JSON list of C-alpha atoms in Angstrom, two decimals:
[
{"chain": "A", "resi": 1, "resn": "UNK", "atom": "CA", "xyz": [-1.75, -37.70, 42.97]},
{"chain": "A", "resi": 2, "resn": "UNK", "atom": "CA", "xyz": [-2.21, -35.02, 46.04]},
{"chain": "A", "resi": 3, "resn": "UNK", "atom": "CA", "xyz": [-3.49, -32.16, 43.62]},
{"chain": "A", "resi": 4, "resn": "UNK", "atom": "CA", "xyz": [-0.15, -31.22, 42.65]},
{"chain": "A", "resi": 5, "resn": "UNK", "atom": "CA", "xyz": [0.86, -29.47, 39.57]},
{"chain": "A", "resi": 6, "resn": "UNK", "atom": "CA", "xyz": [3.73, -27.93, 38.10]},
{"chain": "A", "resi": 7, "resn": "UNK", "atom": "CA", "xyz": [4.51, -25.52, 35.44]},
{"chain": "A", "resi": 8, "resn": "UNK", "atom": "CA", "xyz": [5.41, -24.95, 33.08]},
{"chain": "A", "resi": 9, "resn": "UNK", "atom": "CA", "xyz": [6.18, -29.00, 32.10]},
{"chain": "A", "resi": 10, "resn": "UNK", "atom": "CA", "xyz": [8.62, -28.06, 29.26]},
{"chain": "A", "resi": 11, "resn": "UNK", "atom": "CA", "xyz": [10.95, -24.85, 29.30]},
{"chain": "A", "resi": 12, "resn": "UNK", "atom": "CA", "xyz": [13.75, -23.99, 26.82]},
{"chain": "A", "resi": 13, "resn": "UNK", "atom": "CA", "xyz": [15.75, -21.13, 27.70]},
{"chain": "A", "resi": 14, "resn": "UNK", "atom": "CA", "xyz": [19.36, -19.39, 27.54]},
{"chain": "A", "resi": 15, "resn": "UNK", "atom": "CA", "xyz": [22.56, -19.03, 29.22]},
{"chain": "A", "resi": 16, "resn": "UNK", "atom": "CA", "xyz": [22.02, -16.28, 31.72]},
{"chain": "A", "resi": 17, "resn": "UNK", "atom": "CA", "xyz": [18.18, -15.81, 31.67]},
{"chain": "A", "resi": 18, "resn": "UNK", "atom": "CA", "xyz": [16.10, -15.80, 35.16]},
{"chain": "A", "resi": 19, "resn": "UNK", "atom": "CA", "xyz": [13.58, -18.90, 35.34]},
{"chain": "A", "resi": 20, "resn": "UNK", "atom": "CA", "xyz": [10.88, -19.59, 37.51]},
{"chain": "A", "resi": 21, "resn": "UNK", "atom": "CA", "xyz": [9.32, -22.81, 38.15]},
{"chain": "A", "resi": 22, "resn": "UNK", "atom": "CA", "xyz": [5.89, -23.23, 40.07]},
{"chain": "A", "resi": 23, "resn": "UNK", "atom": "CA", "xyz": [4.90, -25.52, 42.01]},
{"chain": "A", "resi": 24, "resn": "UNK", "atom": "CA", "xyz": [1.03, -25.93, 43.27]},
{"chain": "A", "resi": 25, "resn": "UNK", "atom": "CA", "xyz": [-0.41, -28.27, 45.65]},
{"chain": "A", "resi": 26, "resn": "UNK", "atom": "CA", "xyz": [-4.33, -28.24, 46.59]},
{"chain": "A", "resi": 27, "resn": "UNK", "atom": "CA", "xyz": [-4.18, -30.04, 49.93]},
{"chain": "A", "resi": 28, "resn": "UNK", "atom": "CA", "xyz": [-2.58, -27.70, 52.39]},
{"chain": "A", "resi": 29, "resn": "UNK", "atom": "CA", "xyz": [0.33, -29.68, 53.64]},
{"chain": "A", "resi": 30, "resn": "UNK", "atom": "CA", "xyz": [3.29, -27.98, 55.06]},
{"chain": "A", "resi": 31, "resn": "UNK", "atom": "CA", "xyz": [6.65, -29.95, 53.76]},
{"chain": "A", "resi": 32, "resn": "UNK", "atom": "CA", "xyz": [7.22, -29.11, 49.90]},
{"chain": "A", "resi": 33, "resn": "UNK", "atom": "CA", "xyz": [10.43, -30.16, 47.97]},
{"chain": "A", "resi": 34, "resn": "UNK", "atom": "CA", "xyz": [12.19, -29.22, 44.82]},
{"chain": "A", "resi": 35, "resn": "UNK", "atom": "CA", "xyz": [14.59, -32.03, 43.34]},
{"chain": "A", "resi": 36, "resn": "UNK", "atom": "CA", "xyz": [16.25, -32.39, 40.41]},
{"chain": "A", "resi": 37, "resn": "UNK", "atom": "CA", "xyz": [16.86, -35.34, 38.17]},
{"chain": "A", "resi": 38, "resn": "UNK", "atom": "CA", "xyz": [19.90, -35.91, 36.37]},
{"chain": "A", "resi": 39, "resn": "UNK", "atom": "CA", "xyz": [21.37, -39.59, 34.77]},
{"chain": "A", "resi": 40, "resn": "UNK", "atom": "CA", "xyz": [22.90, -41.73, 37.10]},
{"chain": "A", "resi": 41, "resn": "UNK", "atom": "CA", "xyz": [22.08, -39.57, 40.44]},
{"chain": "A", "resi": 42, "resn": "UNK", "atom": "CA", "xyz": [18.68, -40.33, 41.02]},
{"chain": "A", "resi": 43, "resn": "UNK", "atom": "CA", "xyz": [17.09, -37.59, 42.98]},
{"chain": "A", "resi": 44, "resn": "UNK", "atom": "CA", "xyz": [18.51, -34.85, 44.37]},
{"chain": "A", "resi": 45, "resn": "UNK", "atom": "CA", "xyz": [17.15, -32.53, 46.73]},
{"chain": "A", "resi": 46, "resn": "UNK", "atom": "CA", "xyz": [17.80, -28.65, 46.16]},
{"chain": "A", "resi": 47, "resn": "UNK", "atom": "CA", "xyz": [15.82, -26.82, 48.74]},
{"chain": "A", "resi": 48, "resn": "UNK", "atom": "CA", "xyz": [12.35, -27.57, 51.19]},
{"chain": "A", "resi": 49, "resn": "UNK", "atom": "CA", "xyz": [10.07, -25.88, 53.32]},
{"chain": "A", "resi": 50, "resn": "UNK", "atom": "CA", "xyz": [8.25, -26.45, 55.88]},
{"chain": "A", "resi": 51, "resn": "UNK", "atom": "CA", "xyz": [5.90, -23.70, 56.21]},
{"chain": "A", "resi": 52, "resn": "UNK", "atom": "CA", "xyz": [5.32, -20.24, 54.58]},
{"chain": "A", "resi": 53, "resn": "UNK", "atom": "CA", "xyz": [8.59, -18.64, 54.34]},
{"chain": "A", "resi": 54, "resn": "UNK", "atom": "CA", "xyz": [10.18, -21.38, 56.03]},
{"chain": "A", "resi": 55, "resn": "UNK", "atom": "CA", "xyz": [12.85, -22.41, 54.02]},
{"chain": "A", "resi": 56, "resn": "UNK", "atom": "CA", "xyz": [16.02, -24.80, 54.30]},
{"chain": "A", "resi": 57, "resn": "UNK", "atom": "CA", "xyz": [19.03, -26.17, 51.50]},
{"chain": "A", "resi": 58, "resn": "UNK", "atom": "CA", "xyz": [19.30, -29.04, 50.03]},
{"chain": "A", "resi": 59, "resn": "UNK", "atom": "CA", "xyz": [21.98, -30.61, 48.99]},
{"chain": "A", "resi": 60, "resn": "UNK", "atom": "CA", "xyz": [22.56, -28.82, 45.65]},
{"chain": "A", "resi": 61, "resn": "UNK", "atom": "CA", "xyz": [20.86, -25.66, 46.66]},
{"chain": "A", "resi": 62, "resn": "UNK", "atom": "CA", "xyz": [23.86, -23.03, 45.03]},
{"chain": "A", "resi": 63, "resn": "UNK", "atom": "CA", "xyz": [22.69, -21.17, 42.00]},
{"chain": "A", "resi": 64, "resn": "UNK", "atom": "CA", "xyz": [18.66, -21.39, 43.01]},
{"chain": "A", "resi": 65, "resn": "UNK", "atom": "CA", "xyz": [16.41, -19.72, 45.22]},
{"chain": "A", "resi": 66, "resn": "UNK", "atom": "CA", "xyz": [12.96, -20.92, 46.44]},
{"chain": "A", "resi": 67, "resn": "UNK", "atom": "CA", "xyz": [10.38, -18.76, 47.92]},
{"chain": "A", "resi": 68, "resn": "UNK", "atom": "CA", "xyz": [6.66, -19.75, 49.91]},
{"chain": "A", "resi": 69, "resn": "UNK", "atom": "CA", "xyz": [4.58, -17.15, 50.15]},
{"chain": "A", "resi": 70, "resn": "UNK", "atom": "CA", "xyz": [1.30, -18.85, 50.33]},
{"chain": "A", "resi": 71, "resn": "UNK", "atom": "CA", "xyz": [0.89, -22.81, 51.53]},
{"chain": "A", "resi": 72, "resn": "UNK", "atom": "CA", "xyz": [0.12, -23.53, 48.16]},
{"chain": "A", "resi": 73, "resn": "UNK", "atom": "CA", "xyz": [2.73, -22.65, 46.23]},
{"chain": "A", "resi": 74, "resn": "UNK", "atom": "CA", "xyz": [6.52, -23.51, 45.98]},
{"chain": "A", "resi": 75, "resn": "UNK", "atom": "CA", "xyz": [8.72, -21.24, 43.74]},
{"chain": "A", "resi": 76, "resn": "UNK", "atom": "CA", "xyz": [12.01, -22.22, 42.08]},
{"chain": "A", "resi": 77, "resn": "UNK", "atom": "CA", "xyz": [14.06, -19.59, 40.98]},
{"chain": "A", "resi": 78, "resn": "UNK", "atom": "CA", "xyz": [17.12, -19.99, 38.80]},
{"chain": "A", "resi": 79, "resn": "UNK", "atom": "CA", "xyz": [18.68, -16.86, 38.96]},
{"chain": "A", "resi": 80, "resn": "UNK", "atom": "CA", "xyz": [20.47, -16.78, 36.05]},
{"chain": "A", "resi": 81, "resn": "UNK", "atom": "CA", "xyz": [20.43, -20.02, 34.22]},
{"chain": "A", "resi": 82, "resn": "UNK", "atom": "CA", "xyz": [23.76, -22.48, 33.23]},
{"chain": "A", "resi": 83, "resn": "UNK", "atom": "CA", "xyz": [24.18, -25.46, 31.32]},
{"chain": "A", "resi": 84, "resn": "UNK", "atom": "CA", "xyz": [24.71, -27.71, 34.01]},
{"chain": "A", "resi": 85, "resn": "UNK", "atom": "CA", "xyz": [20.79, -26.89, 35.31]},
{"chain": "A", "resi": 86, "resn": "UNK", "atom": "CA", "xyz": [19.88, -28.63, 32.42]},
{"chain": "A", "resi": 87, "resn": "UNK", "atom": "CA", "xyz": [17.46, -31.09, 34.20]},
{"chain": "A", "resi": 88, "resn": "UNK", "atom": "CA", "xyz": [13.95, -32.92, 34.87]},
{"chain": "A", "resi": 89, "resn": "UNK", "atom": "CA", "xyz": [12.74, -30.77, 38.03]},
{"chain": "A", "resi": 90, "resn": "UNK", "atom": "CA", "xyz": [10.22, -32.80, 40.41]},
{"chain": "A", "resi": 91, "resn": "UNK", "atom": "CA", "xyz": [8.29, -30.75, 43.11]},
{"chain": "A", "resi": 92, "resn": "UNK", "atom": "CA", "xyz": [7.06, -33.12, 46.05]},
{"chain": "A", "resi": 93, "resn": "UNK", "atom": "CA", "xyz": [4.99, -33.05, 48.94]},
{"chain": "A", "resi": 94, "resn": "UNK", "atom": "CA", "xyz": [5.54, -35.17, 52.97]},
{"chain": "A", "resi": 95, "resn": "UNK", "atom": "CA", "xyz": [2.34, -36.96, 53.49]},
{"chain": "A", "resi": 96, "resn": "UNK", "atom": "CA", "xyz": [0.92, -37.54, 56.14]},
{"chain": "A", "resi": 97, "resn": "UNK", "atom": "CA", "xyz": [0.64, -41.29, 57.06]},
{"chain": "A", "resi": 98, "resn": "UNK", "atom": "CA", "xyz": [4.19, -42.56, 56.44]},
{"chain": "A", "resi": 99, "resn": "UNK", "atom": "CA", "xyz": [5.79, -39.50, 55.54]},
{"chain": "A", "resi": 100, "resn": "UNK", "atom": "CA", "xyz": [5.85, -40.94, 51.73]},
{"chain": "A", "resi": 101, "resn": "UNK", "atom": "CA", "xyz": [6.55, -37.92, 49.35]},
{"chain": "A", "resi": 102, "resn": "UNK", "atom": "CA", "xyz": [4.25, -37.39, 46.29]},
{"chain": "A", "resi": 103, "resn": "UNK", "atom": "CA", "xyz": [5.19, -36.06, 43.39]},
{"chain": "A", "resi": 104, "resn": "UNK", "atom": "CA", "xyz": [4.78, -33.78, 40.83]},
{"chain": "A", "resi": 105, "resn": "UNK", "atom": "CA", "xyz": [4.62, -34.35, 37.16]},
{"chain": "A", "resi": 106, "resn": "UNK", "atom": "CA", "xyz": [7.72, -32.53, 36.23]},
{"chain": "A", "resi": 107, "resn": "UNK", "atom": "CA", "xyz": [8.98, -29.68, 34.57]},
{"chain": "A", "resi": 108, "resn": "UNK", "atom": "CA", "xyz": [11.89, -30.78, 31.44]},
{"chain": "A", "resi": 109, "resn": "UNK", "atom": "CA", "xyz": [13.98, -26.84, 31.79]},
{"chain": "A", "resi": 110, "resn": "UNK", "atom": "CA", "xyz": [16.97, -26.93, 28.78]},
{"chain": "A", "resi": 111, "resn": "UNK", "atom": "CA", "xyz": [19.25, -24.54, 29.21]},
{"chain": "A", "resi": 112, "resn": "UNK", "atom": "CA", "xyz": [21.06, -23.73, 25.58]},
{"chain": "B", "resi": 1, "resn": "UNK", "atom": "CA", "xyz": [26.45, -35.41, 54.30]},
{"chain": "B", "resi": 2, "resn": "UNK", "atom": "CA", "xyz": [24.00, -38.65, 54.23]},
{"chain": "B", "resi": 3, "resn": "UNK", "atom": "CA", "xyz": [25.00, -41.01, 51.11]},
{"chain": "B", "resi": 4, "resn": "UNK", "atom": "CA", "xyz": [23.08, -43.14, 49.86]},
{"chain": "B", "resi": 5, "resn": "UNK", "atom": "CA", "xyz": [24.29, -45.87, 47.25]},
{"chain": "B", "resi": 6, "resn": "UNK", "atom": "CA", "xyz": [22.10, -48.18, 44.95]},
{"chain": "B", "resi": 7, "resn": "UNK", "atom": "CA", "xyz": [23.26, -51.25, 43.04]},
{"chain": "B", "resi": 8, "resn": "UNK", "atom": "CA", "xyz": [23.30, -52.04, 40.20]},
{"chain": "B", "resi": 9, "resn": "UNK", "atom": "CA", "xyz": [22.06, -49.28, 37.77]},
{"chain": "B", "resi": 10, "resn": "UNK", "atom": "CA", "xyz": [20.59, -51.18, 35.20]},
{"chain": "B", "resi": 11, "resn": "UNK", "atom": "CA", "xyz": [19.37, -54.86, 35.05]},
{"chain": "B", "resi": 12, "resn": "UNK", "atom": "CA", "xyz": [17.70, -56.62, 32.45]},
{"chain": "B", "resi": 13, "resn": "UNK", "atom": "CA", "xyz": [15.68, -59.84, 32.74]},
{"chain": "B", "resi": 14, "resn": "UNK", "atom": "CA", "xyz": [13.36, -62.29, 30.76]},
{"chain": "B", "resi": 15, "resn": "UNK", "atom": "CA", "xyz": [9.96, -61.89, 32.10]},
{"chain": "B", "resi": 16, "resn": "UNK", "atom": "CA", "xyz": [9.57, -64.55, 34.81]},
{"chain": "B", "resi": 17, "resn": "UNK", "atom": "CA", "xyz": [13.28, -64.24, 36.33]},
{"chain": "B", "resi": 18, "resn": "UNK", "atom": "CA", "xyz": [13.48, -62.55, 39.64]},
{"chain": "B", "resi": 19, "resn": "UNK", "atom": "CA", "xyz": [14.98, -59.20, 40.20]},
{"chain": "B", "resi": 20, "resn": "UNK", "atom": "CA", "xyz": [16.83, -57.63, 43.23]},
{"chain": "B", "resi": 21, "resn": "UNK", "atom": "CA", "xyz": [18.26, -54.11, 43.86]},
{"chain": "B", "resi": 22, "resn": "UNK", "atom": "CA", "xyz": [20.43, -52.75, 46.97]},
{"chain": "B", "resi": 23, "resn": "UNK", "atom": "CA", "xyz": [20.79, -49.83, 48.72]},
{"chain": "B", "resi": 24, "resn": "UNK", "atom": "CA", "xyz": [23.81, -49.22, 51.15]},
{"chain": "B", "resi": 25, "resn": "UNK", "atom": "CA", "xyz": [23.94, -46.12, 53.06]},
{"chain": "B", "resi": 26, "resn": "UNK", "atom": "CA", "xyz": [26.89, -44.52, 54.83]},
{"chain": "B", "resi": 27, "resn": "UNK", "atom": "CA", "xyz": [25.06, -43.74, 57.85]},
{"chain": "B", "resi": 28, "resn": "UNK", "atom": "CA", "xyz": [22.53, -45.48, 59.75]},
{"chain": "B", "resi": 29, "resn": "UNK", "atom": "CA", "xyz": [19.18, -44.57, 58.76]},
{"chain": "B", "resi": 30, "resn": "UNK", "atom": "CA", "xyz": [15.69, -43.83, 60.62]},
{"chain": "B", "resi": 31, "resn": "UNK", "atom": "CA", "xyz": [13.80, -45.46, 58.09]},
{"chain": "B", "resi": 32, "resn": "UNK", "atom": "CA", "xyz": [13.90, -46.39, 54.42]},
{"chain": "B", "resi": 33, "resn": "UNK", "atom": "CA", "xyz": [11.36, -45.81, 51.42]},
{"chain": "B", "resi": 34, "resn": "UNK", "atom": "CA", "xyz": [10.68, -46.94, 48.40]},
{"chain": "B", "resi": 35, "resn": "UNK", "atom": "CA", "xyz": [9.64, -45.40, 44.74]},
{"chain": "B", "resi": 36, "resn": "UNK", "atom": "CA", "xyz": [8.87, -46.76, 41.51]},
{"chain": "B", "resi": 37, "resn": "UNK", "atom": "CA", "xyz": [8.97, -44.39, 38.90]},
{"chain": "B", "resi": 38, "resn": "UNK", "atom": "CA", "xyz": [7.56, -45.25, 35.13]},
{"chain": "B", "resi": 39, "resn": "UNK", "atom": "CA", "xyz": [9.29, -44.15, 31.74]},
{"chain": "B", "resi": 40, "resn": "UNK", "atom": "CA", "xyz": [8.55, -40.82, 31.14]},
{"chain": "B", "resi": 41, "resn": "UNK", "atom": "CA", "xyz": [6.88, -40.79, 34.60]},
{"chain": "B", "resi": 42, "resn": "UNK", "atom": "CA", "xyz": [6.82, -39.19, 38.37]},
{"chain": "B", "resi": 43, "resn": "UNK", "atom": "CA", "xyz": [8.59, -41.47, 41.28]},
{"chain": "B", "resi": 44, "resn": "UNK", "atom": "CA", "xyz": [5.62, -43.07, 43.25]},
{"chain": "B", "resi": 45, "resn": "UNK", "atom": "CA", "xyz": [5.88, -44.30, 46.76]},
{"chain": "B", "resi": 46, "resn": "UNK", "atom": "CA", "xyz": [5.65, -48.08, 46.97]},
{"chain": "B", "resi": 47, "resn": "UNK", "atom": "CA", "xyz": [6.50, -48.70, 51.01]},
{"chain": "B", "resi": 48, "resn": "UNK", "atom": "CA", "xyz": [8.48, -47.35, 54.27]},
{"chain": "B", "resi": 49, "resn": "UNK", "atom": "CA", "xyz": [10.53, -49.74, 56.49]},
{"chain": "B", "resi": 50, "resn": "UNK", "atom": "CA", "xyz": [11.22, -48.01, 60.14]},
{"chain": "B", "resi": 51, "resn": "UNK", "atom": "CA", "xyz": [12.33, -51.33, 62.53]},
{"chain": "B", "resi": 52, "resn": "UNK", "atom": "CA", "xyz": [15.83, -52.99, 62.10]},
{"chain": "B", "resi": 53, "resn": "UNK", "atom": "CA", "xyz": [15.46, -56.32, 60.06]},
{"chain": "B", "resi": 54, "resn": "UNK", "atom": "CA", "xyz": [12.04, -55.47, 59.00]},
{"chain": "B", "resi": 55, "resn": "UNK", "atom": "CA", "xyz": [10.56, -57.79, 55.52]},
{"chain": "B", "resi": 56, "resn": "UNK", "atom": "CA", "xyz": [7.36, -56.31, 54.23]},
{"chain": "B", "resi": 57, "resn": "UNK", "atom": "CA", "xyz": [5.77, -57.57, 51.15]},
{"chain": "B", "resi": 58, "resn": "UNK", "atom": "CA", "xyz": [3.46, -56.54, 48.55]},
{"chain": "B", "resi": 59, "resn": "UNK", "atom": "CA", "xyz": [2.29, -59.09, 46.28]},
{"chain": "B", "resi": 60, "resn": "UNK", "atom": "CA", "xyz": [5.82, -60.34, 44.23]},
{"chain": "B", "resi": 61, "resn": "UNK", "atom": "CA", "xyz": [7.45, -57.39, 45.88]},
{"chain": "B", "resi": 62, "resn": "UNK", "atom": "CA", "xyz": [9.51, -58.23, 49.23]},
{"chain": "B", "resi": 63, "resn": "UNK", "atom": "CA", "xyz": [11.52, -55.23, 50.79]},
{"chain": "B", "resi": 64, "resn": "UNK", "atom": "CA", "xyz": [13.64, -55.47, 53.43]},
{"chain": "B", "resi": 65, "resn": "UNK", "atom": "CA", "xyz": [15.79, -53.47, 56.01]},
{"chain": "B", "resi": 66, "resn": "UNK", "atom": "CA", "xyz": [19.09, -54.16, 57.31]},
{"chain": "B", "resi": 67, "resn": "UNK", "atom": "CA", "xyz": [19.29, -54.96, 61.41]},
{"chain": "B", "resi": 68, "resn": "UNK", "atom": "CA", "xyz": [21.77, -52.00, 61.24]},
{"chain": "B", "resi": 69, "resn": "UNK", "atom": "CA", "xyz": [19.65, -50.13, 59.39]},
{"chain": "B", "resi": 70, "resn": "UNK", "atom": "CA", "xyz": [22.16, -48.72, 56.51]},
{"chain": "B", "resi": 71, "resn": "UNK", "atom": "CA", "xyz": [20.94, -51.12, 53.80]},
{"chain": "B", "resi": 72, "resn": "UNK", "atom": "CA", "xyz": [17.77, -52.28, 52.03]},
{"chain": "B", "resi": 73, "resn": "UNK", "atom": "CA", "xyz": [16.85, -54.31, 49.22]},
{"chain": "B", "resi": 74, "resn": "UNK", "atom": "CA", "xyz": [14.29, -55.36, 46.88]},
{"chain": "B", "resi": 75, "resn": "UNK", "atom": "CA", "xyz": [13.03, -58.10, 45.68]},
{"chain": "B", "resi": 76, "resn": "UNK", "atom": "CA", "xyz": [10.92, -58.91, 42.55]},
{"chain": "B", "resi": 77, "resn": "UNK", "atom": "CA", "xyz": [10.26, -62.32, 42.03]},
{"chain": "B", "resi": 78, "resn": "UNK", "atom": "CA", "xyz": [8.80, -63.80, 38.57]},
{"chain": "B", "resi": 79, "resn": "UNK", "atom": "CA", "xyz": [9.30, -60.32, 37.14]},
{"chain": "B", "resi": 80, "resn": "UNK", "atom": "CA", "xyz": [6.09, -59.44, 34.62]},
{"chain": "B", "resi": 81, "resn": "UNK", "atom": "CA", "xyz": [6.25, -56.73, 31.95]},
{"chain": "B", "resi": 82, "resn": "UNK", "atom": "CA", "xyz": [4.33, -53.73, 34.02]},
{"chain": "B", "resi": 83, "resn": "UNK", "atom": "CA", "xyz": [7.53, -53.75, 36.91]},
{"chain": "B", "resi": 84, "resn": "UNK", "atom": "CA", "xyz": [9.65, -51.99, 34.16]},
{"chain": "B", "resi": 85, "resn": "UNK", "atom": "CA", "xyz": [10.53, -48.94, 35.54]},
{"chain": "B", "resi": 86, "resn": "UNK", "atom": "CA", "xyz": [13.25, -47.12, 37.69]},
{"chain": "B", "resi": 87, "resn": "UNK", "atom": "CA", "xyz": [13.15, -48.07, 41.54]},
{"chain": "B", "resi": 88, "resn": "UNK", "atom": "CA", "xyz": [14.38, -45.46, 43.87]},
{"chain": "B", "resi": 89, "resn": "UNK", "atom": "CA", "xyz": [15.46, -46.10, 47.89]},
{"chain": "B", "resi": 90, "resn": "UNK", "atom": "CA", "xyz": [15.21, -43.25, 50.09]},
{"chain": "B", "resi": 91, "resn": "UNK", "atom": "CA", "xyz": [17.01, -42.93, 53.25]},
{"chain": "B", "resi": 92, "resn": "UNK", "atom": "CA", "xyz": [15.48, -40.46, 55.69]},
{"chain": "B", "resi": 93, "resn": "UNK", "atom": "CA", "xyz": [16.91, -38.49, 58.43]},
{"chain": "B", "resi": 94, "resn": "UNK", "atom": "CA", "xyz": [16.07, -38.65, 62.08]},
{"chain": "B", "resi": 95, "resn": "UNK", "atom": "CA", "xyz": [13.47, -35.52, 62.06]},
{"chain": "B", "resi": 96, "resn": "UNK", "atom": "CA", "xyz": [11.50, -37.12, 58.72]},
{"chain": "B", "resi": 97, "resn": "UNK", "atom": "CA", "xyz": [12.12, -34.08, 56.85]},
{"chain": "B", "resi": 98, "resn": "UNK", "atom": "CA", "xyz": [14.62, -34.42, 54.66]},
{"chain": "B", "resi": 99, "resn": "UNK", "atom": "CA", "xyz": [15.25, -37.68, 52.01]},
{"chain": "B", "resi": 100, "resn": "UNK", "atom": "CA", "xyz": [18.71, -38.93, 50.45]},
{"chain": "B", "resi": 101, "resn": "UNK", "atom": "CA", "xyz": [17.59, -40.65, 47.31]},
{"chain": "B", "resi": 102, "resn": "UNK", "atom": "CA", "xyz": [19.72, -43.75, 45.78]},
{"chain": "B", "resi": 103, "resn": "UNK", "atom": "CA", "xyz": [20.75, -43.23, 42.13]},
{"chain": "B", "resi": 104, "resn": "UNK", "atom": "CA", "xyz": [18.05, -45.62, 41.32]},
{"chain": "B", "resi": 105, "resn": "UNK", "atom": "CA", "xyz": [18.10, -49.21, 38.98]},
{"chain": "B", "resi": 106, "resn": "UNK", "atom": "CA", "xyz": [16.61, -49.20, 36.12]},
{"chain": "B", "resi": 107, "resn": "UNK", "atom": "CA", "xyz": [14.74, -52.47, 35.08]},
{"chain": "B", "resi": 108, "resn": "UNK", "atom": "CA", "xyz": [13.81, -54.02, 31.57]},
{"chain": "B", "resi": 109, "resn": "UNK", "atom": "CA", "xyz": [12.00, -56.95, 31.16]},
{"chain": "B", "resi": 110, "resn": "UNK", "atom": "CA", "xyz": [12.07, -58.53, 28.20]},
{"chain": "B", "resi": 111, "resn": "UNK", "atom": "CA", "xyz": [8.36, -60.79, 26.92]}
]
């Protein structure tokens, strides 16, 4: 599955705490994604990049950050966390061939 | 911003009916993809459609793309037991960089 891995795949956490997801890809390619998944709306994107430090919003990007500091890794930061980022969070990567996305396993972040 | 729309969001079926889902989006797209994604699983690419009225198939599995390019469907037929799952449409934007997911439709077959 394109060598990527996420962590950590569960989190529990509280109202107001900083969290950082990770996401790791072996293969060197230069789009990564963060989306979330929520009941009846599918995925949604939150933030990309398409290079290190190279950075754009999604289209629920407000209350989290990303940073790329090497090709390799993606970072999701959730400032300080809410309720409502209660969520399954999928990291992907553009292929190359037909610009398919792969994705990651997941990371299942409860925010109490 | 881009919409994309998927109908309907669940469907259940005996094994050996067919199964459709459709995707309408609100603006025309450069291409379309599609993901299957597993209980408990990660979305998986199945296949991209770029050319207006395109039909590809894979095995039972026929997907095709509007000639205006804002909707897609696909079609299952003789559904089996392994196609349960969640399928997901994609619409992507002209520069291939960014991707407007459908709230997906969830499938049960029944044996």
């Amino acid at each position: 599955d394109a060598g990527i891995t996420q962590s950590p795949r569960h989190k529990v956490t509280e109202t107001g705490t900083p969290v950082t997801l990770r996401c790791h890809q072996t293969e060197n390619h230069r789009y990564m994604y963060w989306y979330r998944q929520d009941p009846g709306h599918g995925l949604r994107l939150i933030h990309y990049s398409y290079g290190v430090k190279d950075t754009d919003k999604g289209e629920v990007s407000d209350g989290y950050s990303v940073s790329r500091s090497k090709t390799e890794d993606f970072l999701l930061t959730l400032e300080s966390a809410t309720s409502s980022q209660t969520s399954v969070y999928f990291c992907a990567i553009k292929g190359t061939s037909d610009s398919e996305q792969y994705f990651g396993p997941g990371t299942r972040l409860t925010v109490t | 911003g881009q919409q994309v729309m998927q109908i309907p969001q669940y469907q259940h079926v005996q094994e050996g009916e067919d199964f459709t889902t459709y995707c309408n989006s609100s603006t025309t797209l450069s291409n379309i993809q599609w993901y299957k994604q597993r209980p408990g699983g990660h979305p998986v690419f199945l296949i991209q459609l770029v050319k207006s009225g395109e039909v590809k198939k894979q095995k039972r599995l026929t997907f095709q793309f509007g000639e205006a390019k804002k909707n897609s469907s696909l079609h299952i037929t003789a559904t089996q037991t392994t196609d349960v799952g969640t399928y997901f449409c994609a619409g992507v934007e002209d520069n291939f960089n960014k991707f407007y997911f459908g709230s997906g439709t969830k499938l049960n077959v029944k044996p």
